[in-house]
Coordinates of C-alpha atoms in Angstrom, one line a residue:
M1 CA 0.3 0.2 -0.3
N2 CA 0.9 3.4 -1.2
T3 CA 0.3 7.1 1.1
F4 CA -2.9 7.3 -2.0
D5 CA -4.4 3.5 -0.9
R6 CA -3.9 4.5 2.9
H7 CA -5.6 8.0 2.3
L8 CA -8.5 6.2 0.1
L9 CA -9.1 3.8 2.6
R10 CA -9.2 6.5 5.6
E11 CA -11.0 8.7 4.1
W12 CA -13.5 5.6 2.9
F13 CA -13.6 4.2 6.6
R14 CA -14.5 7.9 7.8
I15 CA -17.7 7.9 6.3
L16 CA -18.5 4.4 5.5
G17 CA -18.4 4.3 9.6
I18 CA -20.6 7.2 9.8
V19 CA -23.0 5.9 7.4
L20 CA -23.0 3.0 8.5
L21 CA -23.7 4.4 12.5
A22 CA -27.2 6.3 10.8
V23 CA -28.3 3.5 9.1
V24 CA -28.2 1.2 11.8
G25 CA -29.8 3.8 13.7
L26 CA -32.5 4.0 11.8
M27 CA -32.7 0.1 11.5
F28 CA -32.7 0.2 15.4
V29 CA -36.1 3.2 14.6
Q30 CA -37.7 1.1 12.5
V31 CA -37.5 -2.9 15.3
L32 CA -39.4 -0.2 17.9
F33 CA -42.2 1.7 15.5
D34 CA -42.8 -2.0 14.0
D35 CA -42.9 -4.7 17.2
F36 CA -42.1 -2.0 20.7
Q37 CA -45.8 -1.5 20.7
K38 CA -46.9 -4.4 20.4
L39 CA -44.3 -6.5 22.9
R40 CA -45.5 -3.8 25.4
D41 CA -48.7 -5.7 25.4
Q42 CA -47.9 -9.0 25.8
G43 CA -46.2 -7.2 28.9
A44 CA -43.0 -7.4 27.7
R45 CA -40.3 -6.4 30.3
G46 CA -37.3 -3.3 29.8
A47 CA -35.4 -5.9 29.7
D48 CA -37.2 -7.9 27.3
L49 CA -37.5 -5.0 25.3
W50 CA -33.8 -4.5 24.3
I51 CA -32.9 -8.3 24.0
Y52 CA -35.1 -8.3 21.2
V53 CA -34.2 -4.8 19.6
L54 CA -30.6 -6.2 20.1
V55 CA -31.1 -9.8 18.2
T56 CA -33.1 -8.4 16.0
L57 CA -30.8 -6.2 14.9
P58 CA -27.7 -8.5 13.7
S59 CA -31.1 -10.0 10.5
F60 CA -30.8 -6.1 8.3
L61 CA -27.1 -6.5 7.8
A62 CA -27.0 -8.4 5.2
Y63 CA -29.3 -5.5 4.0
V64 CA -27.7 -2.6 5.8
L65 CA -23.6 -4.0 4.0
P66 CA -24.5 -2.9 -0.4
L67 CA -26.4 0.3 1.2
T68 CA -23.0 1.9 3.5
L69 CA -20.7 0.2 0.7
L70 CA -22.5 2.1 -2.2
L71 CA -23.4 5.3 -0.2
S72 CA -19.9 5.4 1.0
L73 CA -17.8 5.3 -1.4
L74 CA -20.0 7.8 -3.3
F75 CA -19.2 10.0 -1.0
A76 CA -15.6 9.4 -0.7
L77 CA -15.2 8.3 -4.4
G78 CA -16.8 11.4 -5.3
Q79 CA -15.1 14.0 -2.8
L80 CA -11.6 12.7 -3.9
H81 CA -12.3 13.8 -7.3
R82 CA -14.3 17.5 -7.1
A83 CA -10.5 17.5 -5.5
N84 CA -8.7 17.0 -8.8
E85 CA -7.4 14.2 -6.4
I86 CA -7.7 12.0 -8.9
T87 CA -7.3 14.0 -12.0
A88 CA -3.7 14.2 -10.2
M89 CA -2.8 10.6 -10.3
R90 CA -3.7 10.5 -13.9
A91 CA -2.2 12.7 -15.1
A92 CA 0.6 11.5 -12.8
G93 CA 0.5 7.7 -15.4
V94 CA -1.5 5.2 -12.8
G95 CA -4.8 3.5 -14.0
F96 CA -8.2 3.3 -12.3
L97 CA -7.4 -0.3 -11.3
R98 CA -4.7 0.8 -9.7
I99 CA -6.7 3.4 -8.5
T100 CA -9.3 1.9 -6.8
R101 CA -7.1 -1.2 -5.9
P102 CA -7.6 -1.0 -2.1
V103 CA -11.2 -0.4 -3.0
W104 CA -11.7 -4.4 -5.0
A105 CA -9.3 -5.6 -1.9
V106 CA -11.9 -4.3 0.3
G107 CA -14.7 -5.2 -1.5
L108 CA -13.8 -9.4 -1.5
L109 CA -13.2 -8.9 2.2
A110 CA -17.0 -8.1 2.9
C111 CA -18.5 -10.7 -0.5
G112 CA -16.4 -12.7 2.2
A113 CA -18.2 -10.9 5.2
M114 CA -22.0 -11.6 3.2
W115 CA -21.5 -14.8 3.0
W116 CA -20.6 -15.5 7.1
L117 CA -23.7 -13.2 7.6
N118 CA -25.7 -14.5 4.8
S119 CA -24.9 -18.7 5.9
S120 CA -24.6 -17.5 10.1
I121 CA -25.6 -14.2 12.2
V122 CA -28.3 -13.8 10.2
P123 CA -29.7 -17.1 10.1
W124 CA -29.2 -16.9 14.0
S125 CA -30.8 -13.7 14.5
V126 CA -34.3 -14.7 12.6
E127 CA -35.0 -17.9 14.1
R128 CA -33.8 -16.8 18.1
S129 CA -36.0 -13.5 17.4
R130 CA -39.1 -14.9 16.6
Q131 CA -38.1 -17.9 19.2
L132 CA -38.5 -14.7 21.8
S133 CA -40.5 -12.6 20.6
E134 CA -43.9 -15.7 20.2
A135 CA -42.1 -16.5 24.6
I136 CA -43.5 -13.5 25.4
Q137 CA -46.0 -13.9 23.2
D138 CA -46.9 -17.5 25.2
R139 CA -46.0 -16.3 28.3
H140 CA -48.6 -13.0 28.5
E141 CA -51.9 -15.6 26.6
A142 CA -50.9 -18.1 30.2
K143 CA -52.4 -15.6 32.0
A144 CA -55.5 -15.0 29.9
V145 CA -56.4 -18.7 28.6
P146 CA -55.5 -22.5 29.1
A147 CA -52.6 -23.8 29.4
E148 CA -53.7 -25.8 25.8
R149 CA -54.3 -22.4 23.7
V150 CA -51.2 -21.3 25.0
G151 CA -49.3 -20.0 21.4
A152 CA -51.9 -21.8 19.8
V153 CA -51.2 -22.2 15.6
G154 CA -54.8 -23.1 14.6
S155 CA -55.2 -25.5 10.4
V156 CA -52.3 -27.0 10.6
G157 CA -52.2 -29.1 7.3
F158 CA -48.4 -31.3 7.1
D159 CA -48.8 -33.1 3.4
N160 CA -45.3 -36.5 4.5
Y161 CA -45.5 -37.4 1.3
E162 CA -42.4 -39.7 1.1
Q163 CA -43.7 -42.0 4.6
R164 CA -47.6 -40.8 2.9
R165 CA -49.3 -39.9 5.4
L166 CA -51.3 -36.5 5.6
W167 CA -51.7 -34.3 8.8
F168 CA -53.9 -32.1 10.6
F169 CA -54.3 -30.1 13.7
N170 CA -57.1 -28.1 14.3
S171 CA -54.7 -25.8 15.9
Y172 CA -50.7 -26.4 17.8
S173 CA -49.5 -25.4 20.5
R174 CA -46.2 -24.3 21.4
G175 CA -46.3 -23.8 24.3
V176 CA -47.4 -27.3 25.8
G177 CA -45.8 -29.1 23.1
R178 CA -49.6 -30.4 22.0
G179 CA -52.2 -30.9 18.7
Y180 CA -55.5 -31.0 19.5
G181 CA -58.6 -32.1 16.6
V182 CA -56.6 -33.9 15.4
T183 CA -56.5 -36.5 11.4
V184 CA -53.3 -38.6 10.4
T185 CA -54.6 -39.7 6.6
L186 CA -52.1 -43.1 5.8
L187 CA -52.5 -43.0 2.2
D188 CA -51.6 -46.4 -0.6
A189 CA -48.7 -45.6 -2.7
A190 CA -51.7 -44.9 -5.6
R191 CA -52.5 -41.6 -2.5
H192 CA -55.6 -43.2 -1.9
E193 CA -56.8 -43.1 1.5
L194 CA -56.6 -46.9 4.0
S195 CA -56.5 -45.5 7.0
R196 CA -57.8 -42.7 9.0
I197 CA -56.5 -42.1 12.4
R198 CA -59.0 -39.5 14.5
A199 CA -57.8 -37.9 18.0
T200 CA -59.3 -35.0 20.2
E201 CA -55.3 -34.4 20.3
A202 CA -51.9 -35.4 20.2
R203 CA -48.5 -34.9 21.1
P204 CA -44.8 -36.0 20.1
L205 CA -43.3 -38.6 22.2
P206 CA -39.3 -37.1 23.9
G207 CA -36.2 -38.7 22.0
N208 CA -38.0 -39.5 19.0
G209 CA -40.3 -42.2 20.3
G210 CA -43.1 -41.6 17.7
W211 CA -46.6 -39.9 18.7
E212 CA -48.8 -40.3 21.7
F213 CA -52.6 -39.8 20.2
L214 CA -55.0 -39.8 23.2
D215 CA -58.8 -40.1 23.1
G216 CA -60.1 -41.1 19.6
N217 CA -60.5 -43.9 16.7
I218 CA -58.5 -45.7 13.2
V219 CA -61.5 -45.4 10.9
T220 CA -59.7 -47.9 7.8
F221 CA -61.0 -47.9 4.0
D222 CA -61.0 -50.1 1.3
P223 CA -58.4 -48.0 -1.4
I224 CA -60.3 -48.9 -4.4
S225 CA -63.9 -48.1 -3.6
G226 CA -63.4 -45.7 -0.5
V227 CA -66.5 -47.7 1.5
V228 CA -65.8 -47.8 6.0
D229 CA -64.2 -51.3 6.5
A230 CA -63.7 -50.9 10.3
V231 CA -64.2 -48.4 13.1
A232 CA -62.2 -49.0 15.5
P233 CA -62.1 -46.6 18.8
F234 CA -59.5 -45.4 21.6
E235 CA -58.2 -43.8 24.5
R236 CA -54.1 -44.3 23.5
L237 CA -52.3 -45.2 20.5
V238 CA -48.2 -44.2 20.0
R239 CA -47.4 -45.2 16.8
A240 CA -43.1 -45.3 16.9
E241 CA -43.1 -45.4 13.5
F242 CA -44.2 -40.8 13.2
H243 CA -41.0 -38.8 12.8
E244 CA -42.4 -35.7 11.7
D245 CA -41.5 -32.6 13.3
P246 CA -43.6 -29.9 14.8
S247 CA -41.5 -27.6 14.1
L248 CA -41.1 -28.0 10.9
M249 CA -45.3 -28.4 10.5
L250 CA -45.0 -24.8 11.8
L251 CA -43.1 -23.3 9.2
I252 CA -45.1 -24.4 6.3
D253 CA -47.4 -21.7 5.4
R254 CA -44.6 -19.0 6.6
R255 CA -43.1 -16.6 4.2
A256 CA -39.5 -16.4 2.6
V257 CA -38.7 -13.6 3.3
D258 CA -39.8 -14.4 7.2
L259 CA -37.4 -17.3 7.3
S260 CA -33.7 -18.2 7.8
F261 CA -30.7 -19.8 5.0
F262 CA -31.3 -22.8 7.3
E263 CA -34.9 -23.0 7.7
L264 CA -35.5 -22.2 3.5
R265 CA -33.4 -24.9 2.0
R266 CA -35.0 -27.3 4.6
L267 CA -38.3 -26.6 2.7
M268 CA -37.2 -26.6 0.3
D269 CA -36.0 -30.2 0.6
Y270 CA -39.5 -31.2 2.0
F271 CA -41.5 -29.5 -0.9
E272 CA -39.3 -31.2 -3.6
I273 CA -40.2 -34.8 -2.3
G274 CA -43.6 -33.9 -3.4
N275 CA -42.2 -31.9 -6.4
N276 CA -44.3 -29.1 -4.9
P277 CA -44.6 -26.2 -7.2
K278 CA -44.8 -24.4 -3.7
Q279 CA -41.0 -25.4 -3.5
A280 CA -40.4 -22.7 -6.2
A281 CA -40.4 -19.6 -4.3
Y282 CA -38.4 -20.7 -0.9
A283 CA -36.2 -21.8 -3.7
V284 CA -36.0 -17.8 -5.5
R285 CA -35.7 -16.2 -1.7
Y286 CA -32.8 -19.1 -0.6
Y287 CA -30.5 -18.7 -3.9
G288 CA -31.1 -15.0 -3.4
L289 CA -29.4 -15.1 -0.5
L290 CA -26.2 -16.6 -2.1
A291 CA -25.8 -14.9 -5.0
D292 CA -26.3 -11.6 -2.6
T293 CA -22.6 -12.5 -2.1
L294 CA -21.0 -11.5 -4.6
S295 CA -23.5 -7.7 -4.5
P296 CA -20.4 -5.6 -3.2
L297 CA -18.3 -6.4 -6.3
I298 CA -22.0 -5.1 -8.1
I299 CA -22.2 -2.1 -5.8
I300 CA -18.0 -1.4 -5.9
A301 CA -18.9 -1.9 -9.9
I302 CA -20.9 1.0 -9.7
A303 CA -20.1 3.2 -8.3
I304 CA -16.6 3.9 -9.1
P305 CA -17.8 4.8 -12.5
F306 CA -20.3 7.8 -10.4
A307 CA -18.1 9.3 -8.4
M308 CA -14.6 9.2 -10.1
T309 CA -15.3 10.2 -13.9
G310 CA -17.9 13.4 -14.8
V311 CA -17.8 16.6 -13.3
R312 CA -18.8 16.3 -10.3
V313 CA -21.1 19.1 -8.6
N314 CA -22.8 17.3 -5.7
P315 CA -22.9 13.8 -5.0
A316 CA -26.2 13.2 -4.9
V317 CA -25.9 13.3 -8.3
G318 CA -24.6 9.8 -8.2
V319 CA -26.8 8.6 -5.6
S320 CA -30.0 9.4 -7.1
K321 CA -28.1 7.6 -10.4
S322 CA -27.2 4.4 -8.1
I323 CA -31.2 4.5 -6.0
G324 CA -33.1 3.7 -10.2
L325 CA -30.2 1.3 -10.9
F326 CA -31.5 -0.5 -7.6
F327 CA -35.4 0.3 -8.9
V328 CA -34.5 -0.9 -11.7
Y329 CA -32.3 -4.7 -10.2
Y330 CA -35.6 -4.4 -7.7
M331 CA -38.3 -5.0 -9.9
L332 CA -36.2 -7.2 -11.7
N333 CA -35.8 -9.6 -9.0
N334 CA -39.1 -8.8 -8.8
L335 CA -39.7 -10.0 -12.4
A336 CA -37.5 -13.3 -11.5
G337 CA -39.5 -14.5 -8.7
S338 CA -42.7 -14.2 -10.0
L339 CA -42.0 -16.1 -13.2
A340 CA -40.4 -18.8 -11.7
I341 CA -43.2 -19.5 -8.9
K342 CA -45.4 -19.6 -12.1
G343 CA -42.8 -22.8 -13.4
L344 CA -41.4 -20.6 -15.9
L345 CA -37.9 -19.4 -15.0
D346 CA -35.9 -21.8 -12.9
P347 CA -35.6 -20.2 -9.3
D348 CA -31.7 -20.3 -9.1
L349 CA -31.6 -19.0 -12.9
A350 CA -34.6 -16.1 -11.1
A351 CA -31.9 -15.6 -8.3
W352 CA -29.4 -15.0 -9.9
L353 CA -30.3 -13.2 -12.9
P354 CA -30.2 -9.7 -11.2
N355 CA -27.4 -9.3 -10.6
A356 CA -26.3 -10.7 -14.2
C357 CA -27.8 -8.3 -14.8
L358 CA -26.5 -5.4 -13.0
G359 CA -23.0 -7.2 -13.3
A360 CA -22.9 -6.5 -16.6
L361 CA -24.0 -3.6 -16.9
A362 CA -21.7 -2.3 -13.8
V363 CA -18.8 -3.9 -16.6
W364 CA -20.2 -1.3 -19.2
F365 CA -19.7 1.6 -17.3
L366 CA -16.5 0.1 -15.7
A367 CA -15.1 0.1 -20.0
R368 CA -16.3 3.3 -20.8
M369 CA -13.9 5.0 -18.0
R370 CA -11.9 7.1 -19.7

């Protein structure tokens, strides 16, 4: 590193720190605005609120990092350009690539940081903040409703396509780990109904020991005609071969944007077995997180041409142009996602396509620099 490299990084990191603090502050305000009143109404104490906010903030880091890189780099390079420092370096025969070499090095480190965030920090934050929110809600409900209604989730359905079992709960209580109004339909290879377990309640046994059903009956059917063959009541029934996980059942209807990296992978594997079209939405989100790993380099490739060429009167000019490009990226992202959900585009291609288009545009801008 020469003197100019150190000077460039010093100016950039100074602005980067300011922008990062400002953006994190905005995220802090957003978390309070979105969740503070709800948590207070559920009886959350001061310590609960602070822990929830501190745990939730890391989930925004993957969004914050590219934005802060863009804004800080535009201002830092724009400031050097207006002070004719870039012009002086160019007059001395130094090329654009050599001038911006430390920026690209930081960009590579930022790509590693994005991978680390998306694969470790953000999933932990998403899952842990949801657990804290549910724990506060369950504690509040425990004071006013019976135990079986604490943390109740209504109308839970689950299709174990591989084991040919259809599950349905009128409600499932996170508080006691039991389902109520349970129906489990057992199917043959042709998806004809063989039998049906109906129970007042059911719960998974510890140690992956199967499921226990209480107060119900087993109805058996002729698989061809669908006529009832027999009805056998029971007070307690244990099916040790049932290993369905309630945590997976409760994820089925959640939006892809509300799930962590690992939860998305888990749902993709589940939907892939039955070739379920719902897999596409989760796959686009999953591969999109992988594609975001390269976003710092794309950000840098866009910021450098806007900040270092032409007459720069105000840094807001570069910012406005960059925002326009990101609006185009947002539209492409939505369009590609919609095409993937409709089955017109592979989910992995839909996730990488917006980044590829923006990257190609950035390379074009770089090639036009003089």
